[in-house]
XYZ file of C-alpha atoms in Angstrom:
412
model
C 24.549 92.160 142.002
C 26.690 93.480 139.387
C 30.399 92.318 138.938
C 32.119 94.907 140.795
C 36.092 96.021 140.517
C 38.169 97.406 142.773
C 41.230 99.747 140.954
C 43.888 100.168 144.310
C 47.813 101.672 144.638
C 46.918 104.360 141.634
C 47.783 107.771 140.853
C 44.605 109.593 139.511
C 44.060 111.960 136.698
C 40.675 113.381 137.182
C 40.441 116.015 134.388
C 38.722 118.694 136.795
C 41.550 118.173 138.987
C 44.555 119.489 136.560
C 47.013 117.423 138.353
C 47.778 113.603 139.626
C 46.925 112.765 143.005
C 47.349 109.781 145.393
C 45.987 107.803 147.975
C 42.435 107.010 146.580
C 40.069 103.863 145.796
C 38.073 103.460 142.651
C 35.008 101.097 143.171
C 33.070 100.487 139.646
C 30.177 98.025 139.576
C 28.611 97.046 136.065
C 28.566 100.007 133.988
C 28.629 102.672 136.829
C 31.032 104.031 139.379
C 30.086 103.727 142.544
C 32.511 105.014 144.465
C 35.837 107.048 144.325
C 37.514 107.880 148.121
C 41.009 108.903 149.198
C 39.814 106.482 152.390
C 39.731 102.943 151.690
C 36.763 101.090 150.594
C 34.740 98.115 152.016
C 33.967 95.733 149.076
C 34.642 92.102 149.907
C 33.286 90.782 147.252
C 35.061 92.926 144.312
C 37.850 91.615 142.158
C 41.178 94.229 143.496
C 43.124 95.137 140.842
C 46.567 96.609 141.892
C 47.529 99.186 139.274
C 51.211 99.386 140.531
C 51.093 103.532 140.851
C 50.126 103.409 137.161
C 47.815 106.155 136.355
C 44.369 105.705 136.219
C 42.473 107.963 134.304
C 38.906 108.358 132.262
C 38.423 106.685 129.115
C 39.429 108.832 126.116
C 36.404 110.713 123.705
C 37.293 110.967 119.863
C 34.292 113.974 118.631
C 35.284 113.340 115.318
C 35.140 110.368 113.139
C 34.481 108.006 109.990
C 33.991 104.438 111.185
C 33.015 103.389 107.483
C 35.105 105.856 105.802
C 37.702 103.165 104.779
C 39.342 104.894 101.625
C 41.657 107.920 101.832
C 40.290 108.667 98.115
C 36.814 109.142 99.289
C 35.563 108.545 95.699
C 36.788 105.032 95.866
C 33.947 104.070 98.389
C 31.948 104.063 95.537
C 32.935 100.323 94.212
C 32.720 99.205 97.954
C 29.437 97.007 98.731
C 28.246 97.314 102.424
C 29.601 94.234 103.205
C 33.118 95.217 102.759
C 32.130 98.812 104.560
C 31.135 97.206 107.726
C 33.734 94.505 107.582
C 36.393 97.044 107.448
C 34.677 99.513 109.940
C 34.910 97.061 112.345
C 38.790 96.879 112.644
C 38.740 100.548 112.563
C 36.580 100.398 115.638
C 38.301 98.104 117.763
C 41.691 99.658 116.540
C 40.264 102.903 118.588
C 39.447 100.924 121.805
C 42.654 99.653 121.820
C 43.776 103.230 121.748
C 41.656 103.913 124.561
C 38.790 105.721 123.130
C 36.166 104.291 124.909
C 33.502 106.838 123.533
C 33.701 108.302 119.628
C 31.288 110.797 117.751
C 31.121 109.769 114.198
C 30.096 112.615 112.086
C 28.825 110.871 108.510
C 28.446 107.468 107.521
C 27.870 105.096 110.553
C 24.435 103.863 111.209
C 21.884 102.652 113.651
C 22.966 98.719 112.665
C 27.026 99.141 113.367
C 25.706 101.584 116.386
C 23.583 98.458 117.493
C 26.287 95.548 116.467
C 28.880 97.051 118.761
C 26.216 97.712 121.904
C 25.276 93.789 121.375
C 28.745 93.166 121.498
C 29.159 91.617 117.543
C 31.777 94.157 116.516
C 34.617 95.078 119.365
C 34.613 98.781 119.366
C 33.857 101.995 121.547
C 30.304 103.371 122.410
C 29.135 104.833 119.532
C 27.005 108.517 118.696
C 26.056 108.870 115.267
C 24.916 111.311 112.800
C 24.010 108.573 110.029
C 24.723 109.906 106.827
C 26.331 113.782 106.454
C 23.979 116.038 104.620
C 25.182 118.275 101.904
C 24.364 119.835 98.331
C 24.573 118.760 95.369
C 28.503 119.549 93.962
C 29.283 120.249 98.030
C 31.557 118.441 100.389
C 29.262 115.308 100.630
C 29.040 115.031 96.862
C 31.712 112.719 96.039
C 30.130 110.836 92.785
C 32.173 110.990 89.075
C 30.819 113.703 87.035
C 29.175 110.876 84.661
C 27.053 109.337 87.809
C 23.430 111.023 87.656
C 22.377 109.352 90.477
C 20.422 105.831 91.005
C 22.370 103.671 92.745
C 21.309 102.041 96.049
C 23.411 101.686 98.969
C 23.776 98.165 99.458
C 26.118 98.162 96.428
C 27.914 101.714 96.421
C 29.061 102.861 99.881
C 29.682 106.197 98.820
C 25.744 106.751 98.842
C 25.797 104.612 102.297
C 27.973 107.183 103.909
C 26.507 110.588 102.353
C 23.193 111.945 101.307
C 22.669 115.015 98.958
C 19.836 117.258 99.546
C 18.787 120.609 97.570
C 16.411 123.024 98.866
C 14.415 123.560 102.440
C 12.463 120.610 102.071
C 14.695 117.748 100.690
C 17.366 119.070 103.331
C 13.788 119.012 105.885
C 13.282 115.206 104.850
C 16.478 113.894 104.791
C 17.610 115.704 108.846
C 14.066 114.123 109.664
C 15.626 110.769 107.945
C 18.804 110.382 109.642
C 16.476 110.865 113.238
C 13.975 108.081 112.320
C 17.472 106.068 111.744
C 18.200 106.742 114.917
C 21.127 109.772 115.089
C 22.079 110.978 117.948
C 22.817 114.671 115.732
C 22.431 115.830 112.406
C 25.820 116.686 110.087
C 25.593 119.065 107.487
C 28.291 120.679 105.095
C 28.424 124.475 105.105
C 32.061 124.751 103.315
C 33.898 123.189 101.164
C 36.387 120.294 102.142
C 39.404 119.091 101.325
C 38.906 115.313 100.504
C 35.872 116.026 98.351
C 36.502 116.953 94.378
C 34.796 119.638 93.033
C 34.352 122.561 95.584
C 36.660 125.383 96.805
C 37.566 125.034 99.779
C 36.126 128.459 100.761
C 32.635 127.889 98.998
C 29.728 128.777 100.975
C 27.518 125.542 101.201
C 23.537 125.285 101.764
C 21.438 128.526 101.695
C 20.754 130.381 105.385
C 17.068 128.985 104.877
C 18.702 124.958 103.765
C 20.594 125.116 107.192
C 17.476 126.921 109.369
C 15.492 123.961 108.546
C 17.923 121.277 109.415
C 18.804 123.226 113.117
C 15.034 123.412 113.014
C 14.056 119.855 113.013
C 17.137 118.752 114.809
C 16.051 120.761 117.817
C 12.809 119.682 117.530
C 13.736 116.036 118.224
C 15.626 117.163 120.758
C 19.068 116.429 118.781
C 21.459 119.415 117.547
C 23.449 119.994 114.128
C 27.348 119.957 113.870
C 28.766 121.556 110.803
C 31.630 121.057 108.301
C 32.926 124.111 108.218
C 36.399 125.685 107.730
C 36.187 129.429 106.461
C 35.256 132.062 109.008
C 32.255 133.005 107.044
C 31.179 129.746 106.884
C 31.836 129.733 110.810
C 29.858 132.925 111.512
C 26.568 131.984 109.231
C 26.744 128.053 111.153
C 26.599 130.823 114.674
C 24.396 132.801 113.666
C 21.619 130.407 112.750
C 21.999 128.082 115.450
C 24.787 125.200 114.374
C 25.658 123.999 117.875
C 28.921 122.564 116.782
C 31.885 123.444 114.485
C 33.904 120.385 112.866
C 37.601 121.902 111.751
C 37.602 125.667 112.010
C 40.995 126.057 110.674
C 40.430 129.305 109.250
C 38.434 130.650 112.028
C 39.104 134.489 112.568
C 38.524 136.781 115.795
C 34.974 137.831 114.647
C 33.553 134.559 114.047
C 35.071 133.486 117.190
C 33.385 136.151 119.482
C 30.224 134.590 117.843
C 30.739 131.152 118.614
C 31.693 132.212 122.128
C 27.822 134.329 122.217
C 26.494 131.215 120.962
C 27.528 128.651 123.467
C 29.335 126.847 120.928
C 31.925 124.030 120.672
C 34.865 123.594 118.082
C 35.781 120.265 117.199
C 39.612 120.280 115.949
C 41.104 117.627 114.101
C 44.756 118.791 113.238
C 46.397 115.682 113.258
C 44.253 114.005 109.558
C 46.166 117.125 108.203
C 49.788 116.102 108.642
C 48.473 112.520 107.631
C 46.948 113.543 104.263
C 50.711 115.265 103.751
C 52.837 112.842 104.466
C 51.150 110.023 102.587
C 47.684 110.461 101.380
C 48.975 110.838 98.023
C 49.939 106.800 98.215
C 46.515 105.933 98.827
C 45.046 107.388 95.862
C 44.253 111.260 97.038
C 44.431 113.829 94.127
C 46.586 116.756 93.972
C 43.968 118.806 94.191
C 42.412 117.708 97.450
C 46.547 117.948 98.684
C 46.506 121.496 97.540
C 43.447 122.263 99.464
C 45.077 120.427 102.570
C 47.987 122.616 102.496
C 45.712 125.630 103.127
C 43.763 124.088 105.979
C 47.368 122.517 107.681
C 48.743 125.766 107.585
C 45.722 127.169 109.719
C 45.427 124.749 112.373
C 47.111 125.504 115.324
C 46.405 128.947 114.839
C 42.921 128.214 114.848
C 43.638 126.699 118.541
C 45.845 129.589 119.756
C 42.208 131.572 118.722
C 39.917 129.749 120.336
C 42.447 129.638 123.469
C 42.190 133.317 123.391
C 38.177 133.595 123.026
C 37.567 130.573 125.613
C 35.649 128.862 122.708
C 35.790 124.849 124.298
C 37.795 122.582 121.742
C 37.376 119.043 121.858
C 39.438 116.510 120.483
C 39.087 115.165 116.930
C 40.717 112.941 114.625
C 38.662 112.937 111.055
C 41.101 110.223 109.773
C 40.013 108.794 106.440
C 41.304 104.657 105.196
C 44.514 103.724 106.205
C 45.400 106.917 108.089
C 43.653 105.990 110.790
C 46.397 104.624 112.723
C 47.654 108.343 113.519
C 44.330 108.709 115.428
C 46.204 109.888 118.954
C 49.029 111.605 117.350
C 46.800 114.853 118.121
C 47.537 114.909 121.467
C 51.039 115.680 120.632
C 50.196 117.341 117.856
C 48.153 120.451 119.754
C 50.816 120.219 122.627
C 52.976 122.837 120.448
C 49.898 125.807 121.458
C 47.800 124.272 124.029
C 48.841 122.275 127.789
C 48.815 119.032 128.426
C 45.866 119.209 130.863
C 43.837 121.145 128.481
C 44.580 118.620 125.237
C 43.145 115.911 127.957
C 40.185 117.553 128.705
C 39.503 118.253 125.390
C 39.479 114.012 124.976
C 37.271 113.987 128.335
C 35.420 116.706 129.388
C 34.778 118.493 126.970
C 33.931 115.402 124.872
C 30.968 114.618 127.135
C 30.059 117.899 127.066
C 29.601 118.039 123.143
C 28.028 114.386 123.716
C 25.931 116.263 125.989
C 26.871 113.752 128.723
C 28.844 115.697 131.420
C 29.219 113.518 134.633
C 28.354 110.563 132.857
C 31.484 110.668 130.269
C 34.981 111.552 130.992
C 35.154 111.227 134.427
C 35.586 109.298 136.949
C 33.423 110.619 139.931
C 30.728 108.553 141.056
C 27.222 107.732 138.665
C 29.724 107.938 135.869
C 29.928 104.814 133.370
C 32.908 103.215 134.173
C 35.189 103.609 130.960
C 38.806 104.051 132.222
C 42.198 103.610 131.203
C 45.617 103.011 133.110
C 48.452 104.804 131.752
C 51.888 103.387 132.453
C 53.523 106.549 133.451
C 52.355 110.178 133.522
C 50.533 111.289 130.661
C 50.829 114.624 131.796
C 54.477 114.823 131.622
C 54.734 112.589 128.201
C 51.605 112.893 125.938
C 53.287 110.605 123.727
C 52.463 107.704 126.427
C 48.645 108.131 124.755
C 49.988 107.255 121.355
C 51.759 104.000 120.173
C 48.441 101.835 119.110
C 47.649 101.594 123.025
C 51.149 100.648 123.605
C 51.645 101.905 127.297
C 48.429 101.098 128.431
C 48.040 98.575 130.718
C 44.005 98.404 131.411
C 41.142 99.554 128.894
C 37.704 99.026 130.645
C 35.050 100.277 128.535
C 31.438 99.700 130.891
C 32.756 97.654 133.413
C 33.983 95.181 130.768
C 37.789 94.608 130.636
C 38.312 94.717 127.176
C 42.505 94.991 128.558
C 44.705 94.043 131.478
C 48.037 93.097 131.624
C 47.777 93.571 135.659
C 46.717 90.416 137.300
């Protein structure tokens, strides 16, 4: 039999339940829950674990991030070998656990290897769902190269063409969504605006041609995967609806017509406010042009209005960070962040269920009802009342178990 692990004496914070209650028993055995009951529960063989009236709650769900993206200049990535990539990806990763993300989305860069090292337990980190490398045209928001690079390169020795992949036309964008699949991604990223951290495009260019981004929705549903988008303009937003994007990363410039879309759709937005106020206050240290900081200011100046829209159209938001190099510390400052437009309740189940539902994993993800995996976190206080208690590196909480494993306890 499994290790099992009885959590007793908590205060729970199911998401579906809006509110802390009392006076149940968590039972997890191996990676599953087996059993959560406001009577008490018959395990004599389980390790107890007193959690004090602590709150015990899901583990966390970041939609939205670079695990190799170790630069704030992106450009710099190009003099990085994949040595140093992975190296540093690896801190970033178990810097999120520690957080308490327990599940993260990367959109663009991290592969089927770094996927695989942190399942077989070589790099300390959260489960992982990857898109491989981000898909985008040639002078678009994956093209980060120097004008005087023609191409060439491998990746071993230029991570910039590890993390990215540049595709012109129906068929090379046909190969290289069929490419990141064989490599084993769990969805396909593609760039339909322009960005702010990449150096040549406006930030409200229209990127890949209806066909270019038919194709890649194409093939992605055909492996039974889906496409998320880069996309920040609210034409950009309506073309990604209307030919079948399942997922919007950013939206800050969303309007109300491209949000009735995405509601027709079935479609999720995946915010990111807080790399924002990151790349303001000190991007410029690490290297970032004053042109990409230009281009920030018009996205940062959009973003919680983009959440007071989708509030209004009942478009799901989950929770995103998109933090690039040394920036990544700030990753659960946007829970306080989005508390300024949206509750407390709803910013958590943005990090929970509606994470699992972008992961397409409801009931196995962000929860804590039984046939779950059994990710959870204990909170030392009420993160309802003080979001802040989410932030702080992991600061006030007191267990992390990602899978049944206790990667932290400060209990017993």
């Amino acid at each position: 039999m499994s290790r099992q692990i009885l959590f007793r004496n908590f205060e729970l914070l199911e998401p579906s339940f809006g509110e802390l209650r009392g006076g149940y028993q968590l039972l997890v055995e191996g990676d599953t829950v087996r059993e959560l009951s406001e009577s008490p529960i018959e395990a004599p063989d389980a390790t107890v674990i007193d959690c004090g009236k602590r709150t015990l709650m899901p583990g966390l769900i970041d939609c939205h991030v670079h695990a190799i993206h170790s630069e704030v200049n992106v450009s710099f990535m190009e003099m990085l070998p994949l040595t140093l990539v992975t190296a540093r990806a690896a801190t970033r990763l178990r810097a999120m656990l520690d957080r308490g993300f327990t599940t993260v989305r990367d959109t663009g860069g991290a592969d089927w290897g770094i996927k695989t090292a942190v399942e077989t337990g070589h790099i300390v980190g959260p489960r992982l769902y990857i898109a491989g490398q981000s898909i985008g045209p040639t002078g678009g928001h994956s093209d980060s190269r120097r004008r005087t690079d023609r191409g060439g390169e491998c990746v071993c020795c230029n991570g910039l063409k590890f993390k990215s992949v540049i595709a012109d036309g129906i068929d090379e964008v046909r190969k290289s969504a069929r490419e990141q699949m064989r490599q084993g991604a769990d969805h396909v990223k593609i760039m339909m605006s322009g960005g702010v951290a990449s150096p040549y495009d406006p930030l409200d260019s229209q990127q890949f041609s209806d066909g270019e981004v038919s194709v890649a929705v194409e093939e992605a549903t055909a492996f039974g995967r889906y496409v998320c988008a880069h996309a920040y303009s609210a034409e950009s937003i309506a073309r990604a609806a209307r030919l079948g994007v399942r997922t919007i990363e950013h939206g800050n410039l969303i309007d109300d017509a491209s949000a009735k879309l995405m509601v027709e759709k079935g479609m999720y937005l995946v915010a990111n406010l807080v790399t924002y106020y990151a790349m303001k206050d000190r991007a410029a240290k690490f290297g970032m042009t004053g042109e990409s900081l230009a281009k920030n200011e018009l996205v940062l100046q959009g973003g919680l209005k983009s959440l007071e829209i989708c509030r209004r159209h009942g478009i799901p938001v989950a929770y995103g960070s998109d933090l690039l190099g040394e920036l990544h510390w700030d990753q659960s400052k946007e829970f306080t962040i989005r508390q300024e437009v949206v509750s407390p309740v709803e910013i958590i189940r943005s990090a929970t269920t509606i994470g699992a539902e972008v992961l397409r994993m409801p009931g196995k993800l962000g929860t804590l009802r039984p046939g779950a995996f059994s990710d959870a976190i204990i909170v030392d206080g009420n993160p309802l009342k003080d979001l802040a208690l989410l932030g702080d590196q992991g600061k006030h909480l007191s267990l992390i178990m990602k899978a049944g494993v206790l990667h932290k306890n400060r209990l017993n």
